[in-house]
């Protein structure tokens, strides 16, 4: 099993551009999550999904959108990128709400 | 405000010098406390889950313990390869699938 995979690993965007961060898991997990990690701060939840077709906002959803059309995939869309979205983004998945979350390798995004 | 606090922020140890990392929490209705290890440029790697006060889990040189207010990650005779950031996170009643993370302890083990 590959676990949780994320693409791309690195990306530089200009202000106002859009992009999609890809996340795929092969563990048949129902729950999937997007976090961002900024220096000196704990991981912050952006959006999460409890199953295909069901998503909900986390702590810091502004400026992001998600969709979940399959169990395996949970892409994160950035519209109109801003410098405040410069961060490292992690996708995670878990079998159930209280179960261990397993993380992908991350995407380092810089908005200039 | 519900929160998770980790201390110290950074810790430097000599190889073989045992120590403990602390994770204190002020949430009510704890459902689980998770420890992760994170290497630079990598995603968090799961270490342990603790569910109730008094519970202990061990893996190689690491041992995690839990009380009603805090958790400790004890590192016995650490090696340089134990150098990493250790993250603590809690899941508690009413948080609708949200893990609350601490800011981590950066551990450096010197030869």
mmCIF file of C-alpha atoms in Angstrom:
data_model
loop_
_atom_site.group_PDB
_atom_site.id
_atom_site.type_symbol
_atom_site.label_atom_id
_atom_site.label_comp_id
_atom_site.label_asym_id
_atom_site.label_seq_id
_atom_site.Cartn_x
_atom_site.Cartn_y
_atom_site.Cartn_z
ATOM 1 C CA UNK A 1 0.000 0.000 0.000
ATOM 2 C CA UNK A 2 1.212 3.495 -0.857
ATOM 3 C CA UNK A 3 -0.870 5.018 1.958
ATOM 4 C CA UNK A 4 -1.626 8.710 1.374
ATOM 5 C CA UNK A 5 -0.021 10.338 -1.649
ATOM 6 C CA UNK A 6 0.020 14.037 -2.539
ATOM 7 C CA UNK A 7 0.983 15.933 -5.666
ATOM 8 C CA UNK A 8 2.767 18.184 -6.379
ATOM 9 C CA UNK A 9 5.550 18.257 -3.771
ATOM 10 C CA UNK A 10 6.398 21.906 -4.428
ATOM 11 C CA UNK A 11 4.653 24.728 -6.251
ATOM 12 C CA UNK A 12 5.125 28.445 -6.677
ATOM 13 C CA UNK A 13 2.069 30.490 -7.590
ATOM 14 C CA UNK A 14 1.587 34.121 -8.452
ATOM 15 C CA UNK A 15 -1.024 36.141 -6.604
ATOM 16 C CA UNK A 16 -4.443 35.552 -8.144
ATOM 17 C CA UNK A 17 -3.602 32.214 -9.762
ATOM 18 C CA UNK A 18 -5.525 29.040 -9.001
ATOM 19 C CA UNK A 19 -4.423 25.475 -8.486
ATOM 20 C CA UNK A 20 -5.556 22.094 -7.215
ATOM 21 C CA UNK A 21 -3.620 20.039 -4.700
ATOM 22 C CA UNK A 22 -4.194 16.339 -5.250
ATOM 23 C CA UNK A 23 -4.586 13.728 -2.511
ATOM 24 C CA UNK A 24 -5.185 10.007 -2.917
ATOM 25 C CA UNK A 25 -5.376 7.221 -0.344
ATOM 26 C CA UNK A 26 -5.462 3.480 -0.974
ATOM 27 C CA UNK A 27 -6.472 2.319 2.509
ATOM 28 C CA UNK A 28 -10.238 2.478 1.865
ATOM 29 C CA UNK A 29 -10.595 5.100 4.584
ATOM 30 C CA UNK A 30 -13.883 6.922 4.929
ATOM 31 C CA UNK A 31 -12.486 10.097 6.469
ATOM 32 C CA UNK A 32 -10.111 12.451 4.719
ATOM 33 C CA UNK A 33 -8.662 15.778 5.862
ATOM 34 C CA UNK A 34 -6.703 18.777 4.638
ATOM 35 C CA UNK A 35 -4.391 20.629 7.032
ATOM 36 C CA UNK A 36 -2.001 23.501 6.659
ATOM 37 C CA UNK A 37 1.149 23.871 8.719
ATOM 38 C CA UNK A 38 2.818 27.236 9.275
ATOM 39 C CA UNK A 39 6.103 27.780 11.159
ATOM 40 C CA UNK A 40 5.579 27.857 14.928
ATOM 41 C CA UNK A 41 1.923 26.937 14.596
ATOM 42 C CA UNK A 42 0.138 23.660 15.066
ATOM 43 C CA UNK A 43 -1.495 21.937 12.130
ATOM 44 C CA UNK A 44 -4.787 23.651 11.303
ATOM 45 C CA UNK A 45 -7.726 21.823 9.714
ATOM 46 C CA UNK A 46 -8.969 23.370 6.465
ATOM 47 C CA UNK A 47 -11.670 20.937 5.322
ATOM 48 C CA UNK A 48 -12.588 17.357 5.971
ATOM 49 C CA UNK A 49 -14.801 14.680 4.434
ATOM 50 C CA UNK A 50 -16.618 11.773 6.075
ATOM 51 C CA UNK A 51 -17.269 9.966 2.825
ATOM 52 C CA UNK A 52 -17.793 10.409 -0.888
ATOM 53 C CA UNK A 53 -20.040 13.391 -1.558
ATOM 54 C CA UNK A 54 -19.848 14.745 2.014
ATOM 55 C CA UNK A 55 -17.500 17.555 3.035
ATOM 56 C CA UNK A 56 -17.401 20.099 5.835
ATOM 57 C CA UNK A 57 -15.376 23.129 6.907
ATOM 58 C CA UNK A 58 -12.582 23.019 9.442
ATOM 59 C CA UNK A 59 -10.949 25.895 11.322
ATOM 60 C CA UNK A 60 -9.495 27.830 8.366
ATOM 61 C CA UNK A 61 -11.597 27.187 5.216
ATOM 62 C CA UNK A 62 -11.569 30.673 3.672
ATOM 63 C CA UNK A 63 -9.959 30.772 0.243
ATOM 64 C CA UNK A 64 -10.212 27.001 -0.302
ATOM 65 C CA UNK A 65 -12.692 24.548 -1.777
ATOM 66 C CA UNK A 66 -12.903 20.774 -1.769
ATOM 67 C CA UNK A 67 -14.844 17.975 -3.372
ATOM 68 C CA UNK A 68 -15.016 14.241 -2.754
ATOM 69 C CA UNK A 69 -16.400 12.256 -5.663
ATOM 70 C CA UNK A 70 -14.659 8.965 -4.783
ATOM 71 C CA UNK A 71 -13.483 7.270 -1.598
ATOM 72 C CA UNK A 72 -9.868 7.514 -2.736
ATOM 73 C CA UNK A 73 -9.504 11.142 -3.816
ATOM 74 C CA UNK A 74 -9.889 14.437 -1.959
ATOM 75 C CA UNK A 75 -8.539 17.393 -3.979
ATOM 76 C CA UNK A 76 -8.090 20.851 -2.448
ATOM 77 C CA UNK A 77 -8.722 23.830 -4.707
ATOM 78 C CA UNK A 78 -7.149 27.249 -4.169
ATOM 79 C CA UNK A 79 -8.926 30.055 -5.987
ATOM 80 C CA UNK A 80 -7.272 33.472 -6.323
ATOM 81 C CA UNK A 81 -4.093 32.580 -4.433
ATOM 82 C CA UNK A 82 -2.892 35.068 -1.799
ATOM 83 C CA UNK A 83 0.465 35.342 0.036
ATOM 84 C CA UNK A 84 -1.335 34.269 3.243
ATOM 85 C CA UNK A 85 -1.803 30.850 1.638
ATOM 86 C CA UNK A 86 1.940 30.244 1.575
ATOM 87 C CA UNK A 87 2.227 27.133 3.716
ATOM 88 C CA UNK A 88 2.820 23.406 3.767
ATOM 89 C CA UNK A 89 -0.352 21.445 3.064
ATOM 90 C CA UNK A 90 -0.941 17.941 4.381
ATOM 91 C CA UNK A 91 -3.644 15.513 3.469
ATOM 92 C CA UNK A 92 -4.599 12.783 5.942
ATOM 93 C CA UNK A 93 -7.062 9.924 6.149
ATOM 94 C CA UNK A 94 -8.580 7.710 8.825
ATOM 95 C CA UNK A 95 -10.972 4.788 8.954
ATOM 96 C CA UNK A 96 -13.309 6.453 11.442
ATOM 97 C CA UNK A 97 -13.710 9.704 13.324
ATOM 98 C CA UNK A 98 -11.658 8.699 16.360
ATOM 99 C CA UNK A 99 -9.212 6.449 14.556
ATOM 100 C CA UNK A 100 -5.593 7.305 13.828
ATOM 101 C CA UNK A 101 -5.068 9.800 11.020
ATOM 102 C CA UNK A 102 -2.353 8.893 8.525
ATOM 103 C CA UNK A 103 -0.633 11.740 6.731
ATOM 104 C CA UNK A 104 0.753 12.248 3.260
ATOM 105 C CA UNK A 105 4.184 13.740 2.528
ATOM 106 C CA UNK A 106 2.912 17.289 2.041
ATOM 107 C CA UNK A 107 2.871 20.005 -0.621
ATOM 108 C CA UNK A 108 4.994 23.112 -0.063
ATOM 109 C CA UNK A 109 3.213 26.071 -1.653
ATOM 110 C CA UNK A 110 4.635 29.550 -2.060
ATOM 111 C CA UNK A 111 2.489 32.447 -3.306
ATOM 112 C CA UNK A 112 4.438 35.434 -4.571
ATOM 113 C CA UNK B 1 -10.305 27.975 25.538
ATOM 114 C CA UNK B 2 -9.560 24.350 24.792
ATOM 115 C CA UNK B 3 -5.926 23.940 23.895
ATOM 116 C CA UNK B 4 -2.904 21.705 23.682
ATOM 117 C CA UNK B 5 0.499 22.904 24.901
ATOM 118 C CA UNK B 6 3.781 21.138 24.324
ATOM 119 C CA UNK B 7 6.994 21.744 26.233
ATOM 120 C CA UNK B 8 9.799 22.352 25.823
ATOM 121 C CA UNK B 9 9.732 23.974 22.375
ATOM 122 C CA UNK B 10 13.182 22.585 21.668
ATOM 123 C CA UNK B 11 15.402 20.066 23.401
ATOM 124 C CA UNK B 12 18.982 19.101 22.775
ATOM 125 C CA UNK B 13 20.250 15.850 24.256
ATOM 126 C CA UNK B 14 23.476 13.924 24.141
ATOM 127 C CA UNK B 15 23.237 10.400 22.796
ATOM 128 C CA UNK B 16 22.148 8.153 25.668
ATOM 129 C CA UNK B 17 20.762 11.029 27.763
ATOM 130 C CA UNK B 18 17.163 10.106 28.619
ATOM 131 C CA UNK B 19 14.465 12.776 28.923
ATOM 132 C CA UNK B 20 10.727 13.442 28.615
ATOM 133 C CA UNK B 21 8.555 15.629 26.423
ATOM 134 C CA UNK B 22 5.322 17.051 27.790
ATOM 135 C CA UNK B 23 1.899 17.573 26.240
ATOM 136 C CA UNK B 24 -0.673 19.241 28.490
ATOM 137 C CA UNK B 25 -4.285 19.710 27.471
ATOM 138 C CA UNK B 26 -7.211 21.658 28.836
ATOM 139 C CA UNK B 27 -9.970 20.005 26.819
ATOM 140 C CA UNK B 28 -12.913 18.244 28.409
ATOM 141 C CA UNK B 29 -14.190 14.916 27.219
ATOM 142 C CA UNK B 30 -10.902 13.558 25.879
ATOM 143 C CA UNK B 31 -11.534 10.795 23.350
ATOM 144 C CA UNK B 32 -7.928 10.153 22.338
ATOM 145 C CA UNK B 33 -4.413 11.601 22.495
ATOM 146 C CA UNK B 34 -2.065 10.997 19.590
ATOM 147 C CA UNK B 35 1.712 11.290 19.319
ATOM 148 C CA UNK B 36 3.359 11.809 15.950
ATOM 149 C CA UNK B 37 6.937 12.177 14.806
ATOM 150 C CA UNK B 38 7.726 14.620 11.988
ATOM 151 C CA UNK B 39 11.033 14.731 10.131
ATOM 152 C CA UNK B 40 12.001 17.891 8.195
ATOM 153 C CA UNK B 41 10.157 18.083 4.886
ATOM 154 C CA UNK B 42 7.995 15.052 5.676
ATOM 155 C CA UNK B 43 4.472 14.416 6.876
ATOM 156 C CA UNK B 44 3.704 13.447 10.484
ATOM 157 C CA UNK B 45 4.289 9.776 11.192
ATOM 158 C CA UNK B 46 2.005 8.071 13.701
ATOM 159 C CA UNK B 47 3.588 6.787 16.926
ATOM 160 C CA UNK B 48 0.951 6.157 19.608
ATOM 161 C CA UNK B 49 -2.664 6.608 20.590
ATOM 162 C CA UNK B 50 -3.704 6.807 24.254
ATOM 163 C CA UNK B 51 -7.332 6.738 25.269
ATOM 164 C CA UNK B 52 -7.564 6.832 29.050
ATOM 165 C CA UNK B 53 -5.632 8.026 32.101
ATOM 166 C CA UNK B 54 -3.085 5.478 33.265
ATOM 167 C CA UNK B 55 -2.558 4.012 29.817
ATOM 168 C CA UNK B 56 1.018 3.474 28.591
ATOM 169 C CA UNK B 57 2.389 2.463 25.207
ATOM 170 C CA UNK B 58 5.976 1.600 24.212
ATOM 171 C CA UNK B 59 7.892 1.366 20.982
ATOM 172 C CA UNK B 60 11.654 0.847 20.949
ATOM 173 C CA UNK B 61 13.138 3.776 22.946
ATOM 174 C CA UNK B 62 9.846 5.638 23.247
ATOM 175 C CA UNK B 63 7.200 5.316 25.927
ATOM 176 C CA UNK B 64 4.024 7.394 26.065
ATOM 177 C CA UNK B 65 1.953 7.860 29.216
ATOM 178 C CA UNK B 66 -1.317 9.643 29.893
ATOM 179 C CA UNK B 67 -2.863 11.355 32.930
ATOM 180 C CA UNK B 68 -6.064 13.371 33.186
ATOM 181 C CA UNK B 69 -4.221 16.597 32.324
ATOM 182 C CA UNK B 70 -1.127 15.661 30.365
ATOM 183 C CA UNK B 71 0.855 13.122 28.435
ATOM 184 C CA UNK B 72 4.564 12.421 28.499
ATOM 185 C CA UNK B 73 6.736 10.988 25.789
ATOM 186 C CA UNK B 74 9.724 9.412 27.509
ATOM 187 C CA UNK B 75 12.828 8.841 25.414
ATOM 188 C CA UNK B 76 15.275 6.340 26.866
ATOM 189 C CA UNK B 77 18.917 6.340 25.741
ATOM 190 C CA UNK B 78 18.151 8.351 22.575
ATOM 191 C CA UNK B 79 20.148 8.020 19.377
ATOM 192 C CA UNK B 80 20.810 10.680 16.715
ATOM 193 C CA UNK B 81 18.142 9.083 14.504
ATOM 194 C CA UNK B 82 15.541 10.029 17.127
ATOM 195 C CA UNK B 83 16.080 13.678 16.173
ATOM 196 C CA UNK B 84 12.763 15.037 14.887
ATOM 197 C CA UNK B 85 9.809 17.179 15.875
ATOM 198 C CA UNK B 86 7.330 15.343 18.094
ATOM 199 C CA UNK B 87 3.705 16.420 17.789
ATOM 200 C CA UNK B 88 0.872 15.804 20.175
ATOM 201 C CA UNK B 89 -2.794 16.009 19.169
ATOM 202 C CA UNK B 90 -6.073 15.429 20.974
ATOM 203 C CA UNK B 91 -9.522 14.476 19.879
ATOM 204 C CA UNK B 92 -12.335 15.359 22.274
ATOM 205 C CA UNK B 93 -16.118 15.290 22.518
ATOM 206 C CA UNK B 94 -17.898 17.856 20.381
ATOM 207 C CA UNK B 95 -15.072 18.542 17.953
ATOM 208 C CA UNK B 96 -16.697 16.886 14.945
ATOM 209 C CA UNK B 97 -13.675 14.986 13.627
ATOM 210 C CA UNK B 98 -11.182 17.745 14.444
ATOM 211 C CA UNK B 99 -7.802 16.909 15.912
ATOM 212 C CA UNK B 100 -6.283 19.766 17.917
ATOM 213 C CA UNK B 101 -2.519 19.831 17.528
ATOM 214 C CA UNK B 102 0.192 21.265 19.731
ATOM 215 C CA UNK B 103 3.057 23.184 18.161
ATOM 216 C CA UNK B 104 5.552 20.377 18.763
ATOM 217 C CA UNK B 105 8.887 19.783 20.467
ATOM 218 C CA UNK B 106 11.998 19.878 18.270
ATOM 219 C CA UNK B 107 14.367 17.209 19.554
ATOM 220 C CA UNK B 108 18.027 17.105 18.584
ATOM 221 C CA UNK B 109 20.189 14.218 19.748
ATOM 222 C CA UNK B 110 23.915 14.841 19.486
ATOM 223 C CA UNK B 111 26.666 12.239 19.137
#
